[in-house]
Amino acid sequence: MERTFIMIKPDGVQRGLVGDVIGRFERKGFTLVGMKLMAVSRELAEKHYDVHKDKPFFGGLVDFITSSPVVAMVWEGDSVVASARTLIGATNPISSAPGTIRGDFGITIGRNLIHGSDAVETAQREIALWFHEAELASWAPATKDWLYE
């Protein structure tokens, strides 16, 4: 089974959308294996967004992600990285299809509610950055046989 990193950003937490977001991943059939509400340190934010460090929006991105708590999660399932990206929608909510998280709840690109790993390799790096292995629970939900052949 594949794993991905998902983060509900400060705007999603502040707007009370945590339950809605989690529900979409659960209804899709993915398994939650790690979750924590946390204040993000500047150091962690800079490491997480390191790929953008030379871009003009880097400072604002770090300031935003450290401005309020986030919900960091690890989800598991077959092709979960690609499927999660589909559930999330395009980076710019205006371009996101109705039915996606950003399409239904987002308004601007700077407040797009959620982060999801964009590749398996990225997911592995992000999971290791945000979680210790002991914080992840490997388990098989009772619905597994109804989801996978």
mmCIF file of N, CA, C and O in Angstrom, residues 1-3 22 25-26 29-35 74-77 133-145 147-148:
data_model
loop_
_atom_site.group_PDB
_atom_site.id
_atom_site.type_symbol
_atom_site.label_atom_id
_atom_site.label_comp_id
_atom_site.label_asym_id
_atom_site.label_seq_id
_atom_site.Cartn_x
_atom_site.Cartn_y
_atom_site.Cartn_z
ATOM 1 N N MET A 1 0.839 -1.188 0.000
ATOM 2 C CA MET A 1 0.000 0.000 0.000
ATOM 3 C C MET A 1 0.883 1.250 0.000
ATOM 4 O O MET A 1 1.891 1.312 0.662
ATOM 5 N N GLU A 2 0.419 2.225 -0.728
ATOM 6 C CA GLU A 2 1.112 3.508 -0.849
ATOM 7 C C GLU A 2 0.638 4.450 0.264
ATOM 8 O O GLU A 2 -0.487 4.333 0.740
ATOM 9 N N ARG A 3 1.515 5.379 0.650
ATOM 10 C CA ARG A 3 1.154 6.389 1.639
ATOM 11 C C ARG A 3 1.371 7.787 1.069
ATOM 12 O O ARG A 3 2.256 7.985 0.246
ATOM 13 N N ILE A 22 -11.382 15.325 6.243
ATOM 14 C CA ILE A 22 -11.129 13.945 6.672
ATOM 15 C C ILE A 22 -12.221 13.017 6.133
ATOM 16 O O ILE A 22 -11.925 11.926 5.641
ATOM 17 N N PHE A 25 -11.665 11.797 2.547
ATOM 18 C CA PHE A 25 -10.656 10.743 2.414
ATOM 19 C C PHE A 25 -11.182 9.413 2.949
ATOM 20 O O PHE A 25 -10.937 8.359 2.360
ATOM 21 N N GLU A 26 -11.935 9.453 4.036
ATOM 22 C CA GLU A 26 -12.530 8.229 4.577
ATOM 23 C C GLU A 26 -13.553 7.650 3.608
ATOM 24 O O GLU A 26 -13.557 6.439 3.361
ATOM 25 N N GLY A 29 -12.236 5.698 0.833
ATOM 26 C CA GLY A 29 -11.783 4.361 1.194
ATOM 27 C C GLY A 29 -10.347 4.299 1.666
ATOM 28 O O GLY A 29 -9.814 3.209 1.880
ATOM 29 N N PHE A 30 -9.710 5.457 1.862
ATOM 30 C CA PHE A 30 -8.332 5.464 2.332
ATOM 31 C C PHE A 30 -8.267 5.277 3.842
ATOM 32 O O PHE A 30 -9.236 5.536 4.557
ATOM 33 N N THR A 31 -7.132 4.816 4.314
ATOM 34 C CA THR A 31 -6.927 4.526 5.728
ATOM 35 C C THR A 31 -6.046 5.586 6.355
ATOM 36 O O THR A 31 -4.928 5.830 5.894
ATOM 37 N N LEU A 32 -6.526 6.210 7.413
ATOM 38 C CA LEU A 32 -5.753 7.187 8.165
ATOM 39 C C LEU A 32 -4.776 6.439 9.057
ATOM 40 O O LEU A 32 -5.186 5.626 9.891
ATOM 41 N N VAL A 33 -3.482 6.690 8.879
ATOM 42 C CA VAL A 33 -2.475 5.990 9.686
ATOM 43 C C VAL A 33 -1.683 6.929 10.589
ATOM 44 O O VAL A 33 -0.897 6.485 11.418
ATOM 45 N N GLY A 34 -1.899 8.236 10.447
ATOM 46 C CA GLY A 34 -1.241 9.209 11.317
ATOM 47 C C GLY A 34 -1.929 10.548 11.218
ATOM 48 O O GLY A 34 -2.325 10.965 10.135
ATOM 49 N N MET A 35 -2.085 11.223 12.378
ATOM 50 C CA MET A 35 -2.712 12.536 12.369
ATOM 51 C C MET A 35 -2.315 13.292 13.623
ATOM 52 O O MET A 35 -2.253 12.714 14.716
ATOM 53 N N VAL A 74 -1.231 11.297 7.538
ATOM 54 C CA VAL A 74 -0.719 10.308 6.591
ATOM 55 C C VAL A 74 -1.870 9.373 6.274
ATOM 56 O O VAL A 74 -2.519 8.836 7.179
ATOM 57 N N TRP A 75 -2.138 9.232 4.977
ATOM 58 C CA TRP A 75 -3.203 8.356 4.481
ATOM 59 C C TRP A 75 -2.585 7.244 3.664
ATOM 60 O O TRP A 75 -1.571 7.437 2.999
ATOM 61 N N GLU A 76 -3.221 6.078 3.713
ATOM 62 C CA GLU A 76 -2.708 4.894 3.028
ATOM 63 C C GLU A 76 -3.791 4.331 2.113
ATOM 64 O O GLU A 76 -4.976 4.372 2.438
ATOM 65 N N GLY A 77 -3.351 3.790 0.971
ATOM 66 C CA GLY A 77 -4.281 3.147 0.060
ATOM 67 C C GLY A 77 -3.647 2.912 -1.292
ATOM 68 O O GLY A 77 -2.539 3.379 -1.570
ATOM 69 N N GLU A 133 8.321 7.412 12.790
ATOM 70 C CA GLU A 133 7.717 6.118 12.452
ATOM 71 C C GLU A 133 6.784 5.623 13.569
ATOM 72 O O GLU A 133 5.730 5.058 13.303
ATOM 73 N N ALA A 134 7.149 5.881 14.837
ATOM 74 C CA ALA A 134 6.333 5.429 15.973
ATOM 75 C C ALA A 134 4.980 6.140 16.036
ATOM 76 O O ALA A 134 4.066 5.670 16.723
ATOM 77 N N GLU A 135 4.822 7.251 15.323
ATOM 78 C CA GLU A 135 3.560 7.986 15.324
ATOM 79 C C GLU A 135 2.568 7.456 14.287
ATOM 80 O O GLU A 135 1.434 7.917 14.223
ATOM 81 N N LEU A 136 3.015 6.507 13.479
ATOM 82 C CA LEU A 136 2.164 5.954 12.422
ATOM 83 C C LEU A 136 1.643 4.585 12.834
ATOM 84 O O LEU A 136 2.398 3.748 13.328
ATOM 85 N N ALA A 137 0.373 4.364 12.639
ATOM 86 C CA ALA A 137 -0.259 3.104 13.025
ATOM 87 C C ALA A 137 -0.577 2.296 11.773
ATOM 88 O O ALA A 137 -1.362 2.725 10.934
ATOM 89 N N SER A 138 0.032 1.153 11.648
ATOM 90 C CA SER A 138 -0.295 0.243 10.543
ATOM 91 C C SER A 138 -1.434 -0.650 11.004
ATOM 92 O O SER A 138 -1.317 -1.336 12.021
ATOM 93 N N TRP A 139 -2.532 -0.608 10.263
ATOM 94 C CA TRP A 139 -3.695 -1.401 10.635
ATOM 95 C C TRP A 139 -4.540 -1.659 9.393
ATOM 96 O O TRP A 139 -4.380 -1.003 8.380
ATOM 97 N N ALA A 140 -5.395 -2.640 9.495
ATOM 98 C CA ALA A 140 -6.258 -3.008 8.369
ATOM 99 C C ALA A 140 -7.707 -2.748 8.766
ATOM 100 O O ALA A 140 -8.240 -3.409 9.664
ATOM 101 N N PRO A 141 -8.353 -1.790 8.113
ATOM 102 C CA PRO A 141 -9.761 -1.537 8.426
ATOM 103 C C PRO A 141 -10.641 -2.708 7.998
ATOM 104 O O PRO A 141 -10.310 -3.438 7.059
ATOM 105 N N ALA A 142 -11.755 -2.874 8.663
ATOM 106 C CA ALA A 142 -12.676 -3.964 8.353
ATOM 107 C C ALA A 142 -13.222 -3.865 6.927
ATOM 108 O O ALA A 142 -13.637 -4.865 6.350
ATOM 109 N N THR A 143 -13.193 -2.684 6.342
ATOM 110 C CA THR A 143 -13.716 -2.482 4.989
ATOM 111 C C THR A 143 -12.716 -2.855 3.889
ATOM 112 O O THR A 143 -13.074 -2.816 2.710
ATOM 113 N N LYS A 144 -11.516 -3.219 4.259
ATOM 114 C CA LYS A 144 -10.465 -3.476 3.272
ATOM 115 C C LYS A 144 -10.895 -4.465 2.200
ATOM 116 O O LYS A 144 -10.672 -4.252 0.996
ATOM 117 N N ASP A 145 -11.524 -5.573 2.584
ATOM 118 C CA ASP A 145 -11.957 -6.589 1.622
ATOM 119 C C ASP A 145 -13.054 -6.077 0.687
ATOM 120 O O ASP A 145 -13.264 -6.637 -0.374
ATOM 121 N N LEU A 147 -12.979 -3.028 -0.530
ATOM 122 C CA LEU A 147 -12.355 -2.003 -1.357
ATOM 123 C C LEU A 147 -11.354 -2.567 -2.353
ATOM 124 O O LEU A 147 -11.181 -2.023 -3.440
ATOM 125 N N TYR A 148 -10.660 -3.625 -1.945
ATOM 126 C CA TYR A 148 -9.568 -4.152 -2.751
ATOM 127 C C TYR A 148 -9.782 -5.633 -3.086
ATOM 128 O O TYR A 148 -10.256 -6.394 -2.249
#
